[in-house]
CSV table of N, CA and C in Angstrom, one decimal:
chain,number,residue,atom,x,y,z
A,29,UNK,N,15.1,13.2,1.6
A,29,UNK,CA,13.7,13.6,1.6
A,29,UNK,C,13.5,14.6,0.5
A,30,UNK,N,12.4,14.3,-0.3
A,30,UNK,CA,12.1,15.2,-1.4
A,30,UNK,C,10.6,15.3,-1.7
A,31,UNK,N,10.3,16.0,-2.7
A,31,UNK,CA,9.0,16.2,-3.2
A,31,UNK,C,8.9,15.6,-4.6
A,32,UNK,N,7.7,15.1,-4.9
A,32,UNK,CA,7.5,14.6,-6.2
A,32,UNK,C,7.6,15.7,-7.3
A,33,UNK,N,7.4,16.9,-6.8
A,33,UNK,CA,7.5,18.1,-7.7
A,33,UNK,C,8.9,18.2,-8.4
A,34,UNK,N,9.9,17.5,-7.8
A,34,UNK,CA,11.2,17.6,-8.4
A,34,UNK,C,11.2,17.0,-9.8
A,35,UNK,N,10.2,16.1,-10.1
A,35,UNK,CA,10.1,15.5,-11.4
A,35,UNK,C,9.6,16.5,-12.5
A,36,UNK,N,9.1,17.6,-12.0
A,36,UNK,CA,8.7,18.7,-13.0
A,36,UNK,C,9.9,19.4,-13.6
A,37,UNK,N,11.0,19.3,-13.0
A,37,UNK,CA,12.3,19.9,-13.4
A,37,UNK,C,13.2,18.8,-13.9
A,38,UNK,N,13.0,18.3,-15.1
A,38,UNK,CA,13.7,17.2,-15.6
A,38,UNK,C,15.3,17.4,-15.7
A,39,UNK,N,15.8,18.6,-16.1
A,39,UNK,CA,17.2,18.8,-16.0
A,39,UNK,C,17.8,18.6,-14.6
A,40,UNK,N,17.1,19.2,-13.6
A,40,UNK,CA,17.5,19.0,-12.2
A,40,UNK,C,17.5,17.5,-11.8
A,41,UNK,N,16.4,16.9,-12.2
A,41,UNK,CA,16.3,15.4,-11.8
A,41,UNK,C,17.4,14.6,-12.4
A,42,UNK,N,17.8,14.9,-13.7
A,42,UNK,CA,18.9,14.2,-14.3
A,42,UNK,C,20.2,14.5,-13.6
A,43,UNK,N,20.4,15.8,-13.1
A,43,UNK,CA,21.6,16.1,-12.4
A,43,UNK,C,21.6,15.4,-11.1
A,44,UNK,N,20.5,15.2,-10.4
A,44,UNK,CA,20.5,14.5,-9.2
A,44,UNK,C,21.0,13.1,-9.4
A,45,UNK,N,20.4,12.4,-10.4
A,45,UNK,CA,20.8,11.1,-10.8
A,45,UNK,C,22.3,11.0,-11.1
A,46,UNK,N,22.8,12.0,-11.9
A,46,UNK,CA,24.2,12.0,-12.3
A,46,UNK,C,25.1,12.2,-11.1
A,47,UNK,N,24.6,12.9,-10.1
A,47,UNK,CA,25.5,13.2,-8.9
A,47,UNK,C,25.6,11.9,-8.0
A,48,UNK,N,24.8,10.9,-8.3
A,48,UNK,CA,24.8,9.7,-7.5
A,48,UNK,C,23.6,9.4,-6.7
A,49,UNK,N,22.6,10.3,-6.7
A,49,UNK,CA,21.4,10.1,-6.0
A,49,UNK,C,20.7,8.9,-6.6
A,50,UNK,N,20.4,7.9,-5.8
A,50,UNK,CA,19.7,6.7,-6.3
A,50,UNK,C,18.4,6.4,-5.6
A,51,UNK,N,18.1,7.2,-4.6
A,51,UNK,CA,16.9,6.9,-3.8
A,51,UNK,C,16.3,8.2,-3.3
A,52,UNK,N,15.0,8.3,-3.3
A,52,UNK,CA,14.3,9.5,-2.8
A,52,UNK,C,13.2,9.0,-1.8
A,53,UNK,N,13.2,9.6,-0.6
A,53,UNK,CA,12.2,9.4,0.4
A,53,UNK,C,11.2,10.5,0.2
A,54,UNK,N,9.9,10.2,-0.1
A,54,UNK,CA,8.9,11.2,-0.3
A,54,UNK,C,7.7,11.0,0.6
A,55,UNK,N,7.5,12.1,1.4
A,55,UNK,CA,6.3,12.2,2.2
A,55,UNK,C,5.1,12.5,1.3
A,56,UNK,N,4.3,11.5,1.1
A,56,UNK,CA,3.2,11.7,0.2
A,56,UNK,C,2.1,12.6,0.7
A,57,UNK,N,2.2,12.9,2.0
A,57,UNK,CA,1.4,13.9,2.7
A,57,UNK,C,-0.1,13.7,2.7
A,58,UNK,N,-0.7,14.5,3.6
A,58,UNK,CA,-2.1,14.4,3.8
A,58,UNK,C,-2.9,14.8,2.5
A,59,UNK,N,-2.3,15.6,1.6
A,59,UNK,CA,-3.1,16.0,0.4
A,59,UNK,C,-3.3,14.8,-0.4
A,60,UNK,N,-2.4,13.8,-0.5
A,60,UNK,CA,-2.7,12.6,-1.3
A,60,UNK,C,-3.7,11.8,-0.6
A,61,UNK,N,-3.5,11.7,0.7
A,61,UNK,CA,-4.5,10.9,1.5
A,61,UNK,C,-5.9,11.4,1.3
A,62,UNK,N,-6.0,12.7,1.3
A,62,UNK,CA,-7.4,13.3,1.0
A,62,UNK,C,-7.9,13.0,-0.4
A,63,UNK,N,-6.9,12.9,-1.3
A,63,UNK,CA,-7.3,12.6,-2.7
A,63,UNK,C,-7.6,11.1,-2.9
A,64,UNK,N,-7.1,10.3,-2.0
A,64,UNK,CA,-7.4,8.9,-2.0
A,64,UNK,C,-8.7,8.5,-1.2
A,65,UNK,N,-9.2,9.5,-0.5
A,65,UNK,CA,-10.4,9.2,0.3
A,65,UNK,C,-11.6,9.1,-0.6
A,66,UNK,N,-12.6,8.6,0.0
A,66,UNK,CA,-13.9,8.4,-0.8
A,66,UNK,C,-14.4,9.8,-1.2
A,67,UNK,N,-14.2,10.8,-0.3
A,67,UNK,CA,-14.7,12.1,-0.6
A,67,UNK,C,-13.8,12.9,-1.5
A,68,UNK,N,-12.6,12.5,-1.6
A,68,UNK,CA,-11.6,13.2,-2.5
A,68,UNK,C,-11.9,13.1,-3.9
A,69,UNK,N,-11.6,14.2,-4.7
A,69,UNK,CA,-11.9,14.1,-6.1
A,69,UNK,C,-10.5,14.4,-6.8
A,70,UNK,N,-9.5,13.6,-6.4
A,70,UNK,CA,-8.2,13.9,-6.9
A,70,UNK,C,-7.6,13.1,-8.0
A,71,UNK,N,-8.4,12.8,-9.0
A,71,UNK,CA,-7.9,12.0,-10.1
A,71,UNK,C,-6.7,12.6,-10.7
A,72,UNK,N,-6.8,13.9,-10.9
A,72,UNK,CA,-5.7,14.6,-11.5
A,72,UNK,C,-4.4,14.5,-10.7
A,73,UNK,N,-4.6,14.7,-9.3
A,73,UNK,CA,-3.5,14.6,-8.4
A,73,UNK,C,-2.8,13.2,-8.5
A,74,UNK,N,-3.7,12.2,-8.5
A,74,UNK,CA,-3.1,10.8,-8.6
A,74,UNK,C,-2.4,10.6,-9.9
A,75,UNK,N,-2.9,11.0,-11.0
A,75,UNK,CA,-2.3,10.8,-12.3
A,75,UNK,C,-0.9,11.6,-12.3
A,76,UNK,N,-0.9,12.8,-11.7
A,76,UNK,CA,0.3,13.5,-11.7
A,76,UNK,C,1.3,12.8,-10.8
A,77,UNK,N,0.9,12.2,-9.7
A,77,UNK,CA,1.9,11.5,-8.9
A,77,UNK,C,2.4,10.3,-9.7
A,78,UNK,N,1.6,9.5,-10.4
A,78,UNK,CA,2.0,8.4,-11.2
A,78,UNK,C,3.1,8.9,-12.2
A,79,UNK,N,2.8,10.0,-12.9
A,79,UNK,CA,3.7,10.5,-13.9
A,79,UNK,C,5.0,10.9,-13.3
A,80,UNK,N,5.0,11.6,-12.2
A,80,UNK,CA,6.2,12.1,-11.6
A,80,UNK,C,7.1,10.9,-11.0
A,81,UNK,N,6.4,9.9,-10.4
A,81,UNK,CA,7.2,8.8,-10.0
A,81,UNK,C,7.8,8.1,-11.1
A,82,UNK,N,7.1,8.0,-12.3
A,82,UNK,CA,7.7,7.3,-13.4
A,82,UNK,C,8.9,8.1,-14.0
A,83,UNK,N,8.8,9.5,-14.0
A,83,UNK,CA,9.9,10.3,-14.4
A,83,UNK,C,11.2,10.0,-13.5
A,84,UNK,N,10.9,10.0,-12.2
A,84,UNK,CA,12.0,9.7,-11.2
A,84,UNK,C,12.6,8.3,-11.5
A,85,UNK,N,11.8,7.4,-11.7
A,85,UNK,CA,12.3,6.0,-12.1
A,85,UNK,C,13.1,6.0,-13.4
A,86,UNK,N,12.6,6.8,-14.3
A,86,UNK,CA,13.2,6.8,-15.7
A,86,UNK,C,14.7,7.3,-15.6
A,87,UNK,N,15.0,8.1,-14.6
A,87,UNK,CA,16.4,8.6,-14.5
A,87,UNK,C,17.2,7.7,-13.6
A,88,UNK,N,16.6,6.6,-13.1
A,88,UNK,CA,17.3,5.6,-12.3
A,88,UNK,C,17.3,5.8,-10.8
A,89,UNK,N,16.3,6.6,-10.3
A,89,UNK,CA,16.2,6.9,-8.9
A,89,UNK,C,15.0,6.1,-8.4
A,90,UNK,N,15.2,5.4,-7.3
A,90,UNK,CA,14.1,4.7,-6.6
A,90,UNK,C,13.3,5.6,-5.7
A,91,UNK,N,12.0,5.2,-5.4
A,91,UNK,CA,11.2,6.1,-4.6
A,91,UNK,C,10.6,5.3,-3.4
A,92,UNK,N,10.8,5.8,-2.2
A,92,UNK,CA,10.2,5.3,-1.0
A,92,UNK,C,9.0,6.3,-0.7
A,93,UNK,N,7.8,5.8,-0.7
A,93,UNK,CA,6.7,6.7,-0.4
A,93,UNK,C,6.3,6.5,1.1
A,94,UNK,N,6.0,7.6,1.8
A,94,UNK,CA,5.6,7.6,3.2
A,94,UNK,C,4.2,8.1,3.3
A,95,UNK,N,3.3,7.3,4.0
A,95,UNK,CA,1.9,7.6,4.1
A,95,UNK,C,1.5,7.5,5.5
A,96,UNK,N,0.8,8.5,6.0
A,96,UNK,CA,0.2,8.5,7.4
A,96,UNK,C,-1.3,8.2,7.3
A,97,UNK,N,-1.8,7.4,8.2
A,97,UNK,CA,-3.2,7.1,8.3
A,97,UNK,C,-3.8,7.7,9.6
A,98,UNK,N,-5.0,8.2,9.5
A,98,UNK,CA,-5.7,8.6,10.7
A,98,UNK,C,-6.2,10.1,10.6
A,99,UNK,N,-6.0,10.7,9.4
A,99,UNK,CA,-6.5,12.1,9.3
A,99,UNK,C,-8.0,12.0,9.3
A,100,UNK,N,-8.6,13.2,9.7
A,100,UNK,CA,-10.0,13.3,9.8
A,100,UNK,C,-10.8,12.8,8.6
A,101,UNK,N,-10.2,13.0,7.4
A,101,UNK,CA,-10.9,12.6,6.2
A,101,UNK,C,-10.7,11.1,5.8
A,102,UNK,N,-9.8,10.4,6.6
A,102,UNK,CA,-9.6,9.0,6.3
A,102,UNK,C,-10.7,8.1,6.8
A,103,UNK,N,-11.3,7.4,5.9
A,103,UNK,CA,-12.3,6.4,6.3
A,103,UNK,C,-11.7,5.0,6.2
A,104,UNK,N,-12.5,4.0,6.7
A,104,UNK,CA,-11.9,2.6,6.7
A,104,UNK,C,-11.4,2.1,5.4
A,105,UNK,N,-11.8,2.7,4.2
A,105,UNK,CA,-11.3,2.2,2.9
A,105,UNK,C,-10.0,2.8,2.5
A,106,UNK,N,-9.5,3.8,3.3
A,106,UNK,CA,-8.2,4.4,2.9
A,106,UNK,C,-7.0,3.5,2.8
A,107,UNK,N,-7.0,2.4,3.6
A,107,UNK,CA,-5.9,1.5,3.6
A,107,UNK,C,-5.8,0.8,2.3
A,108,UNK,N,-6.9,0.2,1.8
A,108,UNK,CA,-6.9,-0.5,0.6
A,108,UNK,C,-6.6,0.4,-0.6
A,109,UNK,N,-7.2,1.6,-0.6
A,109,UNK,CA,-7.0,2.5,-1.7
A,109,UNK,C,-5.5,3.0,-1.7
A,110,UNK,N,-4.9,3.1,-0.6
A,110,UNK,CA,-3.5,3.6,-0.5
A,110,UNK,C,-2.6,2.5,-1.0
A,111,UNK,N,-2.8,1.2,-0.6
A,111,UNK,CA,-2.0,0.1,-1.1
A,111,UNK,C,-2.2,0.0,-2.6
A,112,UNK,N,-3.4,0.1,-3.1
A,112,UNK,CA,-3.6,0.0,-4.6
A,112,UNK,C,-2.8,1.2,-5.3
A,113,UNK,N,-2.9,2.4,-4.7
A,113,UNK,CA,-2.1,3.5,-5.3
A,113,UNK,C,-0.7,3.2,-5.3
A,114,UNK,N,-0.1,2.7,-4.2
A,114,UNK,CA,1.3,2.3,-4.2
A,114,UNK,C,1.7,1.3,-5.2
A,115,UNK,N,0.9,0.3,-5.4
A,115,UNK,CA,1.1,-0.7,-6.4
A,115,UNK,C,1.0,-0.2,-7.8
A,116,UNK,N,0.0,0.6,-8.0
A,116,UNK,CA,-0.1,1.2,-9.4
A,116,UNK,C,1.0,2.2,-9.7
A,117,UNK,N,1.5,2.9,-8.7
A,117,UNK,CA,2.6,3.9,-8.9
A,117,UNK,C,3.9,3.2,-9.0
A,118,UNK,N,3.9,1.9,-8.7
A,118,UNK,CA,5.2,1.1,-8.7
A,118,UNK,C,6.2,1.7,-7.8
A,119,UNK,N,5.8,2.1,-6.6
A,119,UNK,CA,6.7,2.6,-5.6
A,119,UNK,C,7.7,1.4,-5.2
A,120,UNK,N,8.9,1.8,-5.0
A,120,UNK,CA,10.0,0.8,-4.7
A,120,UNK,C,9.8,0.2,-3.3
A,121,UNK,N,9.5,1.2,-2.4
A,121,UNK,CA,9.3,0.8,-1.0
A,121,UNK,C,8.2,1.8,-0.5
A,122,UNK,N,7.6,1.4,0.6
A,122,UNK,CA,6.7,2.3,1.3
A,122,UNK,C,6.9,2.2,2.8
A,123,UNK,N,6.4,3.3,3.4
A,123,UNK,CA,6.4,3.3,4.9
A,123,UNK,C,5.0,3.8,5.2
A,124,UNK,N,4.3,3.1,6.0
A,124,UNK,CA,3.0,3.5,6.5
A,124,UNK,C,3.2,3.9,8.0
A,125,UNK,N,2.5,4.9,8.4
A,125,UNK,CA,2.6,5.5,9.7
A,125,UNK,C,1.2,5.7,10.2
A,126,UNK,N,1.0,5.7,11.5
A,126,UNK,CA,-0.2,6.1,12.2
A,126,UNK,C,0.0,7.6,12.6
A,127,UNK,N,-0.9,8.5,12.1
A,127,UNK,CA,-0.8,9.9,12.5
A,127,UNK,C,-0.7,9.9,14.0
A,128,UNK,N,0.3,10.7,14.5
A,128,UNK,CA,0.6,10.8,15.9
A,128,UNK,C,0.6,12.2,16.3
A,129,UNK,N,-0.4,12.6,17.2
A,129,UNK,CA,-0.4,14.0,17.7
A,129,UNK,C,0.5,14.2,18.9
A,130,UNK,N,1.8,14.6,18.6
A,130,UNK,CA,2.8,14.7,19.6
A,130,UNK,C,2.4,15.9,20.5
A,131,UNK,N,2.7,15.7,21.8
A,131,UNK,CA,2.3,16.8,22.8
A,131,UNK,C,3.0,18.1,22.4
A,132,UNK,N,2.3,19.2,22.7
A,132,UNK,CA,2.7,20.5,22.5
A,132,UNK,C,2.6,20.9,21.0
A,133,UNK,N,1.9,20.1,20.2
A,133,UNK,CA,1.7,20.5,18.8
A,133,UNK,C,0.3,21.0,18.6
A,134,UNK,N,0.0,21.6,17.5
A,134,UNK,CA,-1.4,22.1,17.3
A,134,UNK,C,-2.3,20.9,17.2
A,135,UNK,N,-1.9,19.8,16.5
A,135,UNK,CA,-2.7,18.7,16.4
A,135,UNK,C,-3.1,18.1,17.7
A,136,UNK,N,-2.1,18.0,18.6
A,136,UNK,CA,-2.4,17.4,19.9
A,136,UNK,C,-3.4,18.3,20.7
A,137,UNK,N,-3.2,19.6,20.6
A,137,UNK,CA,-4.0,20.6,21.3
A,137,UNK,C,-5.5,20.5,20.8
A,138,UNK,N,-5.6,20.4,19.5
A,138,UNK,CA,-7.0,20.3,18.9
A,138,UNK,C,-7.7,19.0,19.3
A,139,UNK,N,-6.9,17.9,19.2
A,139,UNK,CA,-7.5,16.6,19.6
A,139,UNK,C,-7.8,16.5,21.1
A,140,UNK,N,-7.0,17.2,21.9
A,140,UNK,CA,-7.2,17.3,23.3
A,140,UNK,C,-8.5,18.0,23.6
A,141,UNK,N,-8.6,19.2,23.0
A,141,UNK,CA,-9.8,20.0,23.1
A,141,UNK,C,-11.1,19.2,22.7
A,142,UNK,N,-11.0,18.4,21.7
A,142,UNK,CA,-12.1,17.6,21.2
A,142,UNK,C,-12.3,16.3,22.0
A,143,UNK,N,-11.5,16.1,23.0
A,143,UNK,CA,-11.6,14.9,23.9
A,143,UNK,C,-11.2,13.6,23.1
A,144,UNK,N,-10.3,13.7,22.2
A,144,UNK,CA,-10.0,12.5,21.3
A,144,UNK,C,-8.7,11.8,21.7
A,145,UNK,N,-7.9,12.4,22.6
A,145,UNK,CA,-6.7,11.7,23.0
A,145,UNK,C,-7.1,10.6,24.0
A,146,UNK,N,-6.6,9.4,23.6
A,146,UNK,CA,-7.0,8.2,24.4
A,146,UNK,C,-5.9,7.5,25.1
A,147,UNK,N,-4.7,8.0,24.9
A,147,UNK,CA,-3.5,7.4,25.4
A,147,UNK,C,-2.5,8.4,26.0
A,148,UNK,N,-2.1,8.2,27.2
A,148,UNK,CA,-1.1,9.2,27.8
A,148,UNK,C,0.2,8.5,28.1
A,149,UNK,N,0.5,7.3,27.6
A,149,UNK,CA,1.8,6.7,27.7
A,149,UNK,C,2.6,7.2,26.6
A,150,UNK,N,3.5,8.1,26.9
A,150,UNK,CA,4.3,8.8,25.8
A,150,UNK,C,5.1,7.8,25.0
A,151,UNK,N,5.5,6.7,25.6
A,151,UNK,CA,6.3,5.7,24.8
A,151,UNK,C,5.5,5.1,23.6
A,152,UNK,N,4.2,5.3,23.6
A,152,UNK,CA,3.4,4.8,22.5
A,152,UNK,C,3.2,5.8,21.4
A,153,UNK,N,3.8,7.0,21.6
A,153,UNK,CA,3.7,8.1,20.6
A,153,UNK,C,4.9,7.9,19.7
A,154,UNK,N,4.7,6.9,18.8
A,154,UNK,CA,5.8,6.5,17.9
A,154,UNK,C,5.4,6.2,16.5
A,155,UNK,N,4.3,6.6,16.1
A,155,UNK,CA,3.7,6.4,14.7
A,155,UNK,C,3.3,5.0,14.4
A,156,UNK,N,3.4,4.1,15.4
A,156,UNK,CA,3.0,2.7,15.2
A,156,UNK,C,1.8,2.3,16.2
A,157,UNK,N,1.4,3.3,17.0
A,157,UNK,CA,0.3,3.0,17.9
A,157,UNK,C,-0.8,4.1,17.8
A,158,UNK,N,-2.0,3.7,18.0
A,158,UNK,CA,-3.2,4.6,18.0
A,158,UNK,C,-3.3,5.2,19.3
A,159,UNK,N,-3.1,6.6,19.4
A,159,UNK,CA,-3.1,7.3,20.7
A,159,UNK,C,-4.3,8.3,20.8
A,160,UNK,N,-5.1,8.3,19.7
A,160,UNK,CA,-6.2,9.2,19.7
A,160,UNK,C,-7.4,8.5,19.0
A,161,UNK,N,-8.6,9.1,19.2
A,161,UNK,CA,-9.8,8.5,18.5
A,161,UNK,C,-10.0,9.2,17.2
A,162,UNK,N,-9.8,8.4,16.1
A,162,UNK,CA,-10.0,9.0,14.7
A,162,UNK,C,-11.4,9.5,14.5
A,163,UNK,N,-11.6,10.4,13.6
A,163,UNK,CA,-12.9,11.0,13.4
A,163,UNK,C,-13.8,10.0,12.6
A,164,UNK,N,-13.3,9.3,11.6
A,164,UNK,CA,-14.1,8.6,10.6
A,164,UNK,C,-13.9,7.1,10.7
A,165,UNK,N,-13.3,6.6,11.8
A,165,UNK,CA,-13.2,5.1,12.0
A,165,UNK,C,-12.8,4.9,13.5
A,166,UNK,N,-12.9,3.7,13.9
A,166,UNK,CA,-12.6,3.4,15.3
A,166,UNK,C,-11.1,3.3,15.4
A,167,UNK,N,-10.6,3.4,16.7
A,167,UNK,CA,-9.1,3.2,16.9
A,167,UNK,C,-8.7,1.8,16.4
A,168,UNK,N,-9.6,0.8,16.7
A,168,UNK,CA,-9.3,-0.6,16.2
A,168,UNK,C,-9.1,-0.7,14.7
A,169,UNK,N,-10.0,0.0,14.0
A,169,UNK,CA,-10.0,0.0,12.5
A,169,UNK,C,-8.7,0.6,12.0
A,170,UNK,N,-8.3,1.7,12.7
A,170,UNK,CA,-7.0,2.3,12.3
A,170,UNK,C,-5.8,1.4,12.5
A,171,UNK,N,-5.8,0.8,13.7
A,171,UNK,CA,-4.7,-0.2,14.0
A,171,UNK,C,-4.7,-1.4,13.0
A,172,UNK,N,-5.8,-1.9,12.8
A,172,UNK,CA,-5.9,-3.1,11.9
A,172,UNK,C,-5.6,-2.7,10.4
A,173,UNK,N,-6.1,-1.6,10.0
A,173,UNK,CA,-5.9,-1.1,8.6
A,173,UNK,C,-4.4,-0.8,8.4
A,174,UNK,N,-3.8,-0.2,9.4
A,174,UNK,CA,-2.3,0.0,9.3
A,174,UNK,C,-1.5,-1.2,9.1
A,175,UNK,N,-1.8,-2.3,9.9
A,175,UNK,CA,-1.2,-3.6,9.8
A,175,UNK,C,-1.4,-4.2,8.4
A,176,UNK,N,-2.7,-4.1,8.0
A,176,UNK,CA,-3.1,-4.7,6.7
A,176,UNK,C,-2.3,-4.0,5.6
A,177,UNK,N,-2.2,-2.7,5.6
A,177,UNK,CA,-1.5,-2.0,4.5
A,177,UNK,C,0.0,-2.5,4.4
A,178,UNK,N,0.7,-2.6,5.5
A,178,UNK,CA,2.0,-3.2,5.5
A,178,UNK,C,2.0,-4.6,4.9
A,179,UNK,N,1.2,-5.4,5.4
A,179,UNK,CA,1.1,-6.8,5.0
A,179,UNK,C,0.8,-6.9,3.5
A,180,UNK,N,-0.2,-6.2,3.0
A,180,UNK,CA,-0.7,-6.3,1.6
A,180,UNK,C,0.4,-5.8,0.7
A,181,UNK,N,1.0,-4.6,1.0
A,181,UNK,CA,2.0,-4.1,0.0
A,181,UNK,C,3.2,-5.0,-0.1
A,182,UNK,N,3.7,-5.5,1.0
A,182,UNK,CA,4.9,-6.3,0.9
A,182,UNK,C,4.7,-7.7,0.6
A,183,UNK,N,3.5,-8.2,0.8
A,183,UNK,CA,3.2,-9.7,0.4
A,183,UNK,C,3.0,-9.9,-1.1
A,184,UNK,N,2.8,-8.8,-1.8
A,184,UNK,CA,2.7,-8.9,-3.3
A,184,UNK,C,3.9,-8.5,-4.0
A,185,UNK,N,5.0,-8.4,-3.4
A,185,UNK,CA,6.2,-7.9,-4.1
A,185,UNK,C,6.8,-9.0,-4.9
A,186,UNK,N,7.4,-8.6,-6.0
A,186,UNK,CA,8.1,-9.6,-6.8
A,186,UNK,C,9.5,-9.8,-6.2
A,187,UNK,N,10.0,-11.1,-6.2
A,187,UNK,CA,11.3,-11.4,-5.6
A,187,UNK,C,12.4,-10.4,-6.2
A,188,UNK,N,13.2,-9.9,-5.3
A,188,UNK,CA,14.3,-9.0,-5.7
A,188,UNK,C,13.8,-7.6,-5.8
A,189,UNK,N,12.5,-7.3,-5.9
A,189,UNK,CA,12.1,-5.9,-6.0
A,189,UNK,C,11.9,-5.3,-4.6
A,190,UNK,N,12.6,-4.3,-4.3
A,190,UNK,CA,12.4,-3.7,-3.0
A,190,UNK,C,12.8,-4.6,-1.9
A,191,UNK,N,13.9,-5.3,-2.0
A,191,UNK,CA,14.2,-6.3,-1.0
A,191,UNK,C,15.1,-5.7,0.1
A,192,UNK,N,15.4,-4.4,0.0
A,192,UNK,CA,16.3,-3.9,1.0
A,192,UNK,C,15.7,-3.7,2.4
A,193,UNK,N,14.4,-3.5,2.5
A,193,UNK,CA,13.8,-3.4,3.8
A,193,UNK,C,13.5,-4.8,4.4
A,194,UNK,N,14.1,-5.1,5.5
A,194,UNK,CA,14.0,-6.4,6.1
A,194,UNK,C,12.6,-6.6,6.7
A,195,UNK,N,12.2,-7.8,6.8
A,195,UNK,CA,10.8,-8.1,7.3
A,195,UNK,C,10.8,-7.9,8.8
A,196,UNK,N,9.8,-7.4,9.3
A,196,UNK,CA,9.7,-7.2,10.8
A,196,UNK,C,8.2,-7.3,11.1
A,197,UNK,N,8.0,-7.5,12.4
A,197,UNK,CA,6.6,-7.6,12.9
A,197,UNK,C,6.1,-6.3,13.5
A,198,UNK,N,5.0,-5.9,13.0
A,198,UNK,CA,4.4,-4.6,13.5
A,198,UNK,C,3.3,-5.0,14.4
A,199,UNK,N,3.3,-4.5,15.6
A,199,UNK,CA,2.3,-4.8,16.6
A,199,UNK,C,1.7,-3.5,17.2
A,200,UNK,N,1.0,-2.7,16.4
A,200,UNK,CA,0.5,-1.4,17.0
A,200,UNK,C,-0.6,-1.8,18.0
A,201,UNK,N,-0.6,-1.0,19.0
A,201,UNK,CA,-1.6,-1.2,20.0
A,201,UNK,C,-2.7,-0.1,20.0
A,202,UNK,N,-3.8,-0.5,20.5
A,202,UNK,CA,-4.9,0.5,20.6
A,202,UNK,C,-5.1,0.9,22.0
């Protein structure tokens, strides 16, 4: 697990590669999600991400990007914009998650106070199911967009590129 900021320190990045590091898992975080939203004005942030991912690739390290959907600023277009970002950034692998407000967290408490928790089956609190009512889209849009993002990113892969993650079926429930 790492931050794209590691690419700002090229000597350290080279040492990582020399030590045998060949893969980084990066939580792209809600800040990137906000910058990919229609309301976000994060052109500089996106360009910086592209540059840092390229620097990491240049030293021979692959990048898995992790993205969560369902933040209050996420609108129905976030899925397509995120997939496009991942393709443009040439991420080696991606992981898409549905924002999950785990019980006893601040997020859960806030959504509970707002009456937005719609699921009490704790087995569905696994980042693959919609358990709350998003602010800027319906629960169905969140579930469908999540599935579409997985399908779109991995259906346009070149043979041999990023083939380590096996194909599986995602069936998030609303």
